[in-house]
């Protein structure tokens, strides 16, 4: 029986940008299938950029990023985009839903680029939205409440049954109560779909909600075991 | 959910821009199609109308007017040919046919074309075409009438029906303006005394005769001879009345106006001819003869008549119209180019608002190439929508132009879009839209995903 590949494996990652040569460096980071990790760091430390590097949207100066056993930056062009669509789900602080599209269409849009057979798309998307409490899947997303929009964003992120979900400050614009509910929803949905979760936040209150927390500062240090430090 | 849904939603999100951009394409396509349709249909109508005649003889002021009046039945000629002149000309050359025609009467606004039986047996409506009857037969007696295909359609008359003709034809707007008539058409004079029996309905030929009611020229002469005799009788009565009044007598004024005129009552001045369809003898199977220019030159020396060669006049007409045509087509091309630019601007400007949408689609797994194709397809769809509206507008517009041409000039043009022309214009519009979409598509292709999701940091 094949063991599922590590959901995320980062080694010796270096990235610089800007005139001041702002640098991000990660010696090593591993996420096993289904594992949920909080990546912390202050504002402007590069948390979002790391997620974009993992998603293959930005190329690092050096180092490797493996998602579900595949080296992301060895893929180019459409192959990388296809791989991202099929294996990575992303959740944003502002949700980034497709405006003018219904909740159902937002989820179906993700499925368009995944590997699920086309005839299963609609049923799968409706099932997901229902399980997340979206009663009107045909409603346009801009007519929905913030809470509902977040649910649609979560449904879209896990629609393709990805190995890894990247959540970029998903609670930054929410009050503490809603913030807790939102993170609980994301965590539960990822657990149910079997996806590993890497969530960034600068909110110290989030630390208690994750079984494992990594600080960007700590990740800079080379780690002999090749695994990130536990929380 | 597919690419088309994304394109559709994107267009719906910019409704106003989509509507106006499509409209600009529609205007360009409609303008082009109307111009091409009117040019081609007009030319076809002109070329078919003159059939196999070599020349037309009339007393009109110029050859083009003669052709428009006597062949395309635009308006009754102002001056007719006298019968004596007709007979003199008929003996002047070796004619294959020399068919007298007269127009001047009408029925429900449609022209009545009076001629002889030779019109159906010798004059051919098109190359190697003969007149064919849809029903009934050709006329062979006085007061029998045969309907052109469109005339039968327009009037709903059928074989066996009896009708009374109206003296004169409804005046075109141009004629009314020229004659200083404002408002309504003058009240028509109907020849109620004579009923014409519909004996046949023709198959369509595509020429102007399709909308005519065709009868024997003697019948037309009798109608007008009857009018002449009535006038003469009134004048006589008026003279006699004056005398009676002078003598203090009272009389019944019914002097038997109902006495019908017959062929025997015709005098030479009744036998007016408005045009003669003429064809010079040719060898069997040939349409040309060395005699045509000779006869034409000879006929033109007579200053009392106008001789017109239909082909030459139609070519002259299209040489005049052609230059206007080219200007209009150039204008349509400019409109098309500006519609291309408006597509480009509409899409290009929308890119600013759509960067986030593009970035999201990229995150979801859409490749840059697919985004390029989506924007290009959106542009092509805008072109296609515009072109579809343009085709509909062109068909409506061409009908309006055709009806205006009928009202103003009396010319019957049946516009239709030739398939190849339609493919070129519609295809051209879509291609132009595609070219216009290249730059916005490239901008979309180059959209940075990372920058447009949220600021780095």
XYZ file of C-alpha atoms in Angstrom:
688
model
C 0.000 0.000 0.000
C 1.351 3.426 -1.012
C 1.814 5.971 1.760
C 0.347 9.329 0.751
C 3.073 11.827 -0.174
C 3.923 14.616 2.236
C 1.388 17.384 1.609
C 4.076 20.063 1.653
C 7.839 19.900 1.784
C 9.938 23.079 1.626
C 13.729 22.963 1.633
C 16.286 25.753 1.667
C 13.829 28.328 0.292
C 15.135 31.809 -0.432
C 13.226 34.701 -1.884
C 14.211 38.348 -2.208
C 12.392 41.322 -3.644
C 12.398 45.078 -3.660
C 15.245 47.619 -3.584
C 15.964 46.773 0.033
C 16.428 43.134 -0.901
C 13.702 42.038 1.505
C 14.487 38.411 2.140
C 12.421 35.420 3.098
C 14.213 32.256 3.983
C 12.888 28.905 5.152
C 15.358 26.164 5.905
C 12.736 23.428 5.974
C 9.031 22.940 6.496
C 6.951 19.759 6.243
C 3.199 19.254 6.411
C 1.942 15.690 6.480
C -1.403 14.815 4.844
C -4.255 16.294 6.862
C -1.924 18.208 9.161
C -2.962 21.739 10.177
C -0.274 24.338 10.776
C -0.440 27.994 11.678
C 2.338 30.165 10.238
C 2.824 33.280 12.294
C 4.784 36.448 11.794
C 4.310 40.172 11.982
C 2.821 42.274 9.237
C 5.111 42.598 6.242
C 7.283 39.621 7.125
C 6.343 37.735 3.951
C 3.670 35.268 5.089
C 1.485 35.856 2.048
C 4.480 35.698 -0.256
C 5.405 32.286 1.129
C 1.906 31.037 0.334
C 2.212 32.439 -3.188
C 5.574 30.702 -3.619
C 4.033 27.424 -2.421
C 1.155 27.914 -4.863
C 3.635 28.478 -7.687
C 2.454 32.029 -8.293
C 5.857 33.477 -7.416
C 9.219 31.847 -8.110
C 11.811 31.654 -5.320
C 15.440 32.573 -5.857
C 16.413 29.096 -4.780
C 15.153 26.089 -2.912
C 12.463 23.508 -3.530
C 8.750 23.356 -2.791
C 7.066 19.959 -3.097
C 3.305 19.713 -2.968
C 1.860 16.191 -2.790
C 5.281 14.903 -3.818
C 5.598 17.075 -6.906
C 8.170 19.832 -7.161
C 6.050 22.873 -7.910
C 8.728 25.058 -9.488
C 9.937 22.318 -11.785
C 6.577 22.641 -13.502
C 6.123 25.459 -15.980
C 3.307 27.379 -17.585
C -0.009 25.625 -17.966
C 1.287 22.424 -16.295
C 1.975 24.331 -13.091
C -1.431 26.053 -13.270
C -3.181 22.708 -13.787
C -1.291 21.182 -10.898
C -2.171 24.104 -8.613
C -5.836 23.887 -9.620
C -5.975 20.198 -8.831
C -3.851 19.995 -5.669
C -3.934 23.336 -3.886
C -6.907 25.252 -2.505
C -6.561 28.884 -1.455
C -8.580 30.994 0.980
C -8.040 34.732 1.145
C -8.710 37.404 3.711
C -11.063 39.162 1.278
C -12.337 35.830 -0.073
C -11.608 36.818 -3.700
C -14.843 35.311 -4.923
C -15.786 35.830 -8.556
C -18.208 38.760 -8.508
C -21.277 38.408 -10.717
C -21.181 34.640 -10.255
C -23.413 32.592 -7.980
C -22.097 30.610 -5.010
C -22.503 27.442 -7.034
C -20.660 28.914 -10.019
C -17.774 29.996 -7.807
C -17.326 26.395 -6.678
C -17.874 25.066 -10.205
C -15.211 27.495 -11.473
C -12.672 25.773 -9.230
C -13.839 22.357 -10.425
C -13.352 23.412 -14.059
C -9.618 23.273 -13.484
C -9.514 20.208 -11.243
C -9.403 16.503 -11.984
C -12.916 15.510 -10.917
C -14.965 14.121 -13.850
C -17.175 16.838 -15.328
C -20.441 14.974 -14.741
C -19.747 14.966 -10.992
C -19.105 18.713 -10.737
C -22.596 19.952 -10.037
C -23.547 17.300 -7.525
C -20.231 17.639 -5.711
C -20.452 21.436 -5.570
C -24.051 21.413 -4.345
C -23.200 18.812 -1.700
C -20.281 20.899 -0.459
C -22.287 24.105 -0.279
C -25.112 22.324 1.499
C -22.724 20.823 4.051
C -21.409 24.341 4.689
C -24.899 25.709 5.245
C -25.405 27.596 1.976
C -29.151 27.394 1.464
C -29.273 29.373 -1.798
C -26.441 28.154 -3.990
C -27.793 30.089 -6.976
C -27.606 33.437 -5.188
C -24.967 35.860 -6.461
C -22.073 36.034 -4.028
C -22.213 39.807 -3.749
C -25.738 39.502 -2.338
C -24.580 37.179 0.459
C -23.508 38.049 3.999
C -19.803 38.082 4.863
C -20.188 34.823 6.762
C -21.842 33.126 3.797
C -19.208 34.454 1.431
C -16.536 32.955 3.646
C -18.307 29.585 3.499
C -18.397 29.786 -0.283
C -14.676 30.609 -0.292
C -13.979 27.566 1.898
C -16.151 25.342 -0.299
C -14.264 26.562 -3.357
C -10.885 25.898 -1.723
C -11.656 22.255 -0.975
C -13.808 21.577 -4.070
C -11.056 19.792 -6.000
C -10.148 17.660 -2.960
C -6.697 19.255 -2.762
C -3.770 17.845 -0.834
C -3.072 21.276 0.620
C -5.180 24.301 1.544
C -3.405 27.637 1.927
C -5.322 30.173 4.017
C -3.949 33.701 3.844
C -4.994 35.664 6.947
C -8.544 34.318 6.658
C -9.720 35.993 9.856
C -7.900 39.323 9.615
C -11.029 41.350 8.935
C -13.299 39.555 11.427
C -14.093 40.253 15.052
C -12.831 37.675 17.599
C -16.132 35.775 17.798
C -16.559 35.441 14.043
C -12.870 34.829 13.702
C -13.085 31.738 15.920
C -16.104 30.454 14.014
C -14.392 31.015 10.665
C -11.201 29.206 11.606
C -13.200 26.358 13.086
C -15.100 26.058 9.810
C -11.903 26.024 7.760
C -10.265 23.469 10.019
C -13.303 21.196 10.091
C -13.785 21.349 6.332
C -10.108 20.594 5.699
C -10.250 17.671 8.143
C -13.329 16.267 6.429
C -11.774 16.559 2.984
C -8.398 15.217 4.185
C -6.495 18.314 3.088
C -3.495 19.631 4.979
C -3.920 23.239 6.062
C -1.290 25.939 6.188
C -2.823 29.077 7.623
C -1.070 32.431 8.068
C -2.034 34.914 10.751
C -0.497 37.673 12.797
C -3.216 37.234 15.426
C -1.665 35.690 18.574
C -5.105 34.372 19.604
C -4.984 31.951 16.691
C -2.079 30.015 18.140
C -4.302 28.188 20.611
C -6.527 26.878 17.837
C -3.807 24.986 15.922
C -2.056 21.796 16.950
C 1.131 23.125 15.417
C 2.396 26.660 15.072
C 5.418 27.787 13.092
C 6.981 31.196 13.333
C 8.585 32.643 10.261
C 11.562 33.672 12.362
C 12.082 30.125 13.676
C 11.843 28.630 10.201
C 14.921 30.569 9.128
C 17.087 28.327 11.357
C 18.358 25.145 9.757
C 16.698 22.153 11.422
C 18.596 18.900 11.520
C 15.513 16.667 11.500
C 14.037 18.401 8.465
C 10.749 18.884 10.251
C 9.361 22.139 11.591
C 9.311 22.697 15.332
C 6.120 21.762 17.099
C 3.937 24.264 18.872
C -19.894 25.814 -15.888
C -17.526 26.359 -18.765
C -15.522 29.089 -20.463
C -18.679 30.407 -22.097
C -20.279 30.961 -18.664
C -17.264 33.014 -17.605
C -17.436 35.081 -20.813
C -21.193 35.546 -20.483
C -20.887 36.692 -16.879
C -18.086 39.041 -17.767
C -20.179 40.657 -20.519
C -23.219 40.839 -18.240
C -21.153 42.569 -15.578
C -20.527 45.403 -18.069
C -23.998 45.590 -19.590
C -23.860 49.151 -20.844
C -20.444 48.789 -22.376
C -21.461 45.440 -23.934
C -24.621 46.940 -25.420
C -22.891 49.990 -26.888
C -19.906 48.049 -28.181
C -22.198 45.491 -29.850
C -24.283 48.327 -31.259
C -21.270 49.928 -32.859
C -20.428 46.610 -34.540
C -24.088 46.190 -35.529
C -24.175 49.622 -37.162
C -21.047 48.873 -39.187
C -22.291 45.454 -40.274
C -25.778 46.767 -41.091
C -24.370 49.662 -43.079
C -22.094 47.392 -45.092
C -24.794 44.810 -45.714
C -27.415 47.379 -46.723
C -24.975 48.962 -49.148
C -23.929 45.663 -50.671
C -27.515 44.393 -50.749
C -28.882 47.514 -52.408
C -26.032 47.581 -54.890
C -26.345 43.916 -55.848
C -30.149 43.720 -55.708
C -30.449 47.044 -57.524
C -28.092 45.965 -60.247
C -29.809 42.587 -60.573
C -33.204 44.287 -60.788
C -31.922 46.672 -63.459
C -30.142 43.995 -65.453
C -33.083 41.629 -65.463
C -35.734 44.232 -66.177
C -34.707 45.032 -69.724
C -34.932 41.414 -70.852
C -33.683 40.705 -74.361
C -34.477 44.063 -75.953
C -31.696 45.861 -77.800
C -33.131 49.315 -77.490
C -36.035 51.314 -76.222
C -37.678 54.073 -78.214
C -39.720 56.772 -76.505
C -40.384 60.483 -76.467
C -38.853 60.956 -73.024
C -36.352 63.744 -72.512
C -33.307 61.519 -72.038
C -32.356 57.853 -72.418
C -32.014 57.090 -68.693
C -35.453 58.544 -67.928
C -36.839 56.562 -70.859
C -35.449 53.315 -69.405
C -36.645 54.117 -65.878
C -40.137 54.964 -67.123
C -40.845 52.392 -69.786
C -38.804 49.426 -68.554
C -38.910 49.896 -64.798
C -42.364 51.491 -64.824
C -41.187 54.295 -62.551
C -43.611 56.905 -63.875
C -45.706 57.488 -67.007
C -43.675 59.340 -69.640
C -44.747 62.958 -70.044
C -44.802 62.842 -73.837
C -46.116 59.890 -75.828
C -45.150 58.806 -79.330
C -47.828 59.318 -81.925
C -49.034 56.207 -83.712
C -47.925 57.498 -87.086
C -44.403 57.910 -85.741
C -44.493 54.400 -84.388
C -45.450 53.013 -87.784
C -42.752 55.047 -89.468
C -40.096 53.740 -87.073
C -41.347 50.171 -87.323
C -40.581 50.251 -91.030
C -37.166 51.816 -90.558
C -35.060 48.781 -89.619
C -35.021 44.990 -89.770
C -36.623 44.501 -86.358
C -37.032 41.102 -84.775
C -39.687 42.781 -82.721
C -40.906 46.343 -82.284
C -43.445 46.140 -79.496
C -45.545 49.190 -78.560
C -46.183 49.713 -74.875
C -48.166 52.204 -72.898
C -48.168 52.980 -69.213
C -50.365 55.522 -67.550
C -53.157 53.657 -65.803
C -52.983 51.813 -62.537
C -54.807 49.492 -60.221
C -54.447 49.999 -56.470
C -51.230 51.893 -57.082
C -49.745 49.177 -59.302
C -48.899 50.102 -62.885
C -50.975 48.831 -65.795
C -48.695 47.915 -68.677
C -50.480 47.891 -71.995
C -48.854 46.136 -74.922
C -49.457 43.623 -77.664
C -49.376 39.836 -77.616
C -45.800 40.024 -78.997
C -44.681 41.041 -75.528
C -45.337 37.520 -74.253
C -44.156 35.664 -77.340
C -41.124 37.676 -78.485
C -39.842 39.777 -75.554
C -37.975 37.549 -73.110
C -37.843 38.637 -69.454
C -34.330 37.203 -69.027
C -31.667 35.372 -71.025
C -33.212 32.188 -72.446
C -36.306 32.740 -70.348
C -39.868 32.855 -71.536
C -42.960 34.139 -69.803
C -44.546 31.377 -67.788
C -48.021 31.357 -66.363
C -48.703 30.388 -62.803
C -52.350 30.070 -63.688
C -54.773 30.936 -66.504
C -53.662 32.146 -69.920
C -52.287 35.214 -71.722
C -54.808 37.823 -72.906
C -56.103 37.464 -76.439
C -59.112 39.773 -76.395
C -59.759 43.352 -75.360
C -60.365 43.970 -71.647
C -58.520 40.886 -70.558
C -55.649 41.358 -68.169
C -52.734 39.250 -66.946
C -51.193 39.900 -63.521
C -47.505 39.964 -62.767
C -46.558 37.694 -59.858
C -46.105 40.493 -57.312
C -49.206 42.317 -58.541
C -51.258 39.176 -57.918
C -49.684 38.824 -54.481
C -50.319 42.472 -53.623
C -53.911 42.615 -54.841
C -55.052 39.102 -53.989
C -56.798 38.939 -57.371
C -57.318 35.598 -59.048
C -58.265 34.378 -62.488
C -61.870 35.258 -63.273
C -61.968 38.434 -61.132
C -63.114 41.634 -62.798
C -61.539 44.998 -62.075
C -61.829 48.632 -63.112
C -58.583 50.508 -63.802
C -57.678 53.941 -62.478
C -56.630 56.702 -64.806
C -53.067 57.730 -64.111
C -50.608 56.380 -61.588
C -50.126 57.540 -58.006
C -47.523 60.263 -58.131
C -44.150 59.671 -56.555
C -43.155 62.093 -53.809
C -40.618 63.646 -56.177
C -43.323 64.192 -58.798
C -45.692 65.719 -56.251
C -42.970 68.102 -55.074
C -42.103 68.978 -58.657
C -45.746 69.688 -59.503
C -46.295 71.670 -56.305
C -48.840 69.192 -54.910
C -48.788 69.095 -51.149
C -50.566 66.696 -48.810
C -52.792 63.919 -50.175
C -52.697 62.355 -53.643
C -55.287 63.927 -56.013
C -58.579 61.941 -56.174
C -58.267 59.235 -58.844
C -60.528 58.855 -61.861
C -61.664 55.240 -62.165
C -62.671 53.865 -65.570
C -65.778 52.222 -64.103
C -67.353 51.789 -67.537
C -64.921 49.054 -68.500
C -64.308 45.957 -66.445
C -61.154 44.009 -67.156
C -61.206 40.275 -66.545
C -58.166 38.655 -64.972
C -57.287 35.760 -67.324
C -53.833 34.810 -66.106
C -51.184 35.193 -63.407
C -47.488 35.087 -64.326
C -44.652 33.276 -62.616
C -42.085 35.687 -61.073
C -39.287 36.953 -63.325
C -37.439 39.278 -60.949
C -38.100 42.271 -63.222
C -40.320 45.313 -62.868
C -43.105 43.652 -64.855
C -43.744 41.373 -61.875
C -45.638 44.197 -60.189
C -47.573 45.231 -63.293
C -51.000 44.315 -64.610
C -50.511 43.598 -68.288
C -53.273 44.156 -70.815
C -53.769 44.720 -74.535
C -52.786 48.158 -75.779
C -56.049 48.501 -77.729
C -57.984 48.217 -74.461
C -55.919 51.059 -72.997
C -56.506 53.148 -76.106
C -60.276 52.511 -75.871
C -60.323 53.707 -72.211
C -58.726 56.987 -73.151
C -60.740 57.343 -76.328
C -63.837 57.007 -74.165
C -62.588 59.812 -71.927
C -61.924 61.935 -75.010
C -65.378 61.280 -76.394
C -67.009 62.104 -73.052
C -65.139 65.400 -72.919
C -66.121 66.191 -76.479
C -69.755 65.371 -75.639
C -69.656 67.614 -72.558
C -68.268 70.424 -74.644
C -70.988 69.888 -77.231
C -73.628 69.797 -74.448
C -72.225 72.945 -72.942
C -72.392 74.670 -76.333
C -75.928 73.416 -76.984
C -77.007 74.383 -73.455
C -75.841 77.919 -73.974
C -77.814 78.109 -77.174
C -80.917 76.627 -75.504
C -80.657 79.108 -72.638
C -80.418 81.858 -75.174
C -83.651 80.553 -76.743
C -85.371 79.954 -73.364
C -85.877 76.175 -73.919
C -85.696 73.525 -71.188
C -84.326 70.061 -72.054
C -83.376 66.794 -70.390
C -79.581 66.760 -70.347
C -79.185 62.967 -70.496
C -77.617 62.470 -73.887
C -76.600 58.834 -73.443
C -73.025 59.110 -71.950
C -73.226 55.387 -71.241
C -72.632 54.536 -74.925
C -69.375 52.587 -74.783
C -66.438 53.274 -77.050
C -65.156 50.457 -79.231
C -62.084 49.906 -81.349
C -64.013 51.297 -84.301
C -64.227 54.670 -82.499
C -60.470 55.013 -82.188
C -58.758 57.802 -84.039
C -54.987 58.106 -84.516
C -54.555 60.530 -81.616
C -56.033 57.920 -79.242
C -53.343 55.396 -80.162
C -50.685 56.795 -77.914
C -47.567 54.784 -77.248
C -45.244 55.635 -74.370
C -42.395 53.316 -75.267
C -41.344 50.734 -77.809
C -39.367 47.634 -76.941
C -37.173 46.937 -79.952
C -34.857 44.122 -80.947
C -32.847 43.975 -84.129
C -32.802 40.746 -86.166
C -30.035 38.421 -84.984
C -28.826 35.009 -86.054
C -30.626 32.206 -84.196
C -29.044 31.638 -80.772
C -27.164 34.948 -80.866
C -27.977 37.994 -78.794
C -25.840 40.458 -80.718
C -25.745 41.709 -84.237
C -23.511 44.044 -86.222
C -26.699 45.864 -87.109
C -27.387 47.039 -83.539
C -24.949 50.008 -83.518
C -25.905 50.894 -87.091
C -29.630 50.941 -86.302
C -29.014 52.703 -83.011
C -27.016 55.488 -84.694
C -29.588 55.804 -87.416
C -32.462 56.051 -84.956
C -30.634 58.645 -82.868
C -30.555 61.044 -85.785
C -34.311 61.570 -85.308
C -34.612 64.497 -82.893
C -38.263 63.782 -82.051
C -37.497 60.530 -80.273
C -35.174 59.219 -77.611
C -33.422 55.916 -78.220
C -31.867 54.142 -75.273
C -29.777 51.002 -75.038
C -30.683 49.502 -71.633
C -27.231 48.007 -70.984
C -25.504 51.319 -71.645
C -27.936 53.287 -69.509
C -27.708 50.837 -66.627
C -23.908 50.997 -66.828
C -24.089 54.810 -66.863
C -26.414 54.774 -63.871
C -24.140 52.457 -61.925
C -21.086 54.500 -62.894
C -22.799 57.480 -61.214
C -24.101 55.470 -58.281
C -20.854 53.470 -58.091
C -18.722 56.396 -56.943
C -21.293 57.237 -54.252
C -21.290 53.537 -53.450
C -17.547 53.554 -52.920
C -17.755 56.578 -50.638
C -20.480 54.889 -48.599
C -18.531 51.629 -48.414
C -15.456 53.583 -47.304
C -17.614 55.246 -44.644
C -18.905 51.847 -43.553
C -15.298 50.638 -43.338
C -14.471 53.621 -41.117
C -17.472 52.790 -38.909
C -16.260 49.168 -38.808
C -12.769 50.296 -37.815
C -14.168 52.549 -35.106
C -16.301 49.690 -33.807
C -13.104 47.615 -33.621
C -11.469 50.401 -31.644
C -14.485 50.607 -29.323
C -14.198 46.852 -28.653
C -10.521 47.306 -27.929
C -11.163 50.210 -25.565
C -14.103 48.533 -23.833
C -12.085 45.393 -23.145
C -8.878 47.223 -22.378
C -10.610 49.503 -19.877
C -12.360 46.548 -18.302
C -8.988 44.900 -17.675
C -8.347 47.293 -14.807
C -11.520 46.108 -13.063
C -10.917 42.481 -13.969
C -7.355 42.030 -12.802
C -8.567 40.468 -9.569
C -10.971 38.154 -11.404
C -8.163 37.080 -13.718
C -5.858 36.524 -10.751
C -8.519 34.404 -9.015
C -9.037 32.294 -12.128
C -5.280 31.801 -12.352
C -5.191 30.689 -8.702
C -8.004 28.252 -9.432
C -5.853 26.691 -12.142
C -6.502 28.658 -15.349
C -3.333 29.013 -17.391
C -2.239 32.361 -18.800
C -2.972 30.969 -22.265
C -6.496 30.089 -21.236
C -7.035 33.612 -19.874
C -5.752 34.981 -23.202
C -8.234 32.783 -25.057
C -11.086 33.777 -22.717
C -10.580 37.493 -23.364
C -10.133 36.878 -27.096
C -13.289 34.755 -27.169
C -15.123 37.530 -25.329
C -14.050 39.967 -28.009
C -15.099 37.556 -30.765
C -18.459 37.063 -29.050
C -18.977 40.825 -28.896
C -18.270 40.925 -32.626
C -20.635 38.008 -33.266
C -23.456 39.541 -31.206
C -22.978 42.858 -32.976
C -22.862 41.136 -36.363
C -26.080 39.209 -35.613
C -27.885 42.436 -34.684
C -26.326 44.036 -37.749
C -27.763 41.360 -40.054
C -31.248 41.855 -38.586
C -30.906 45.651 -38.806
C -29.644 45.346 -42.382
C -32.629 43.272 -43.455
C -35.009 45.791 -41.888
C -32.993 48.747 -43.190
C -32.820 47.357 -46.709
C -36.592 46.884 -46.763
C -37.017 50.511 -45.680
C -34.569 51.711 -48.351
C -36.293 49.511 -50.961
C -39.706 50.893 -50.047
C -38.306 54.444 -50.188
C -36.867 53.717 -53.643
C -40.237 52.394 -54.725
C -42.010 55.471 -53.317
C -39.526 57.991 -54.696
C -38.383 56.401 -57.958
C -40.890 53.640 -58.554
C -38.041 51.123 -58.665
C -38.714 47.685 -57.269
C -35.723 46.199 -55.527
C -35.913 43.026 -53.527
C -32.977 43.063 -51.175
C -31.546 39.805 -49.948
C -28.218 38.883 -48.436
C -26.129 36.780 -50.793
C -24.662 33.961 -48.667
C -21.074 34.708 -49.671
C -21.490 38.431 -49.033
C -23.051 37.657 -45.650
C -20.165 35.370 -44.748
C -17.594 38.023 -45.765
C -19.221 40.884 -43.857
C -20.140 38.907 -40.737
C -16.829 37.027 -40.822
C -14.999 40.326 -41.334
C -16.729 41.889 -38.331
C -15.868 38.907 -36.124
C -12.290 38.890 -37.389
C -11.996 42.614 -36.695
C -13.356 42.036 -33.201
C -10.750 39.290 -32.773
C -7.945 41.623 -33.838
C -9.290 44.318 -31.495
C -9.296 41.774 -28.674
C -5.627 40.856 -29.086
C -4.222 43.715 -27.017
C -6.644 43.310 -24.062
C -6.059 39.547 -24.235
C -2.324 40.123 -24.062
C -2.782 42.450 -21.081
C -4.858 39.749 -19.401
C -2.199 37.163 -20.263
C 0.442 39.305 -18.589
C -1.628 40.087 -15.480
C 0.419 39.406 -12.385
C -1.459 37.013 -10.147
C 0.503 37.747 -6.996
C 0.124 41.533 -7.303
C -3.588 41.365 -7.883
C -4.610 39.022 -5.095
C -3.405 41.272 -2.320
C -0.319 43.352 -1.626
C 2.857 41.435 -0.954
C 3.787 41.312 2.689
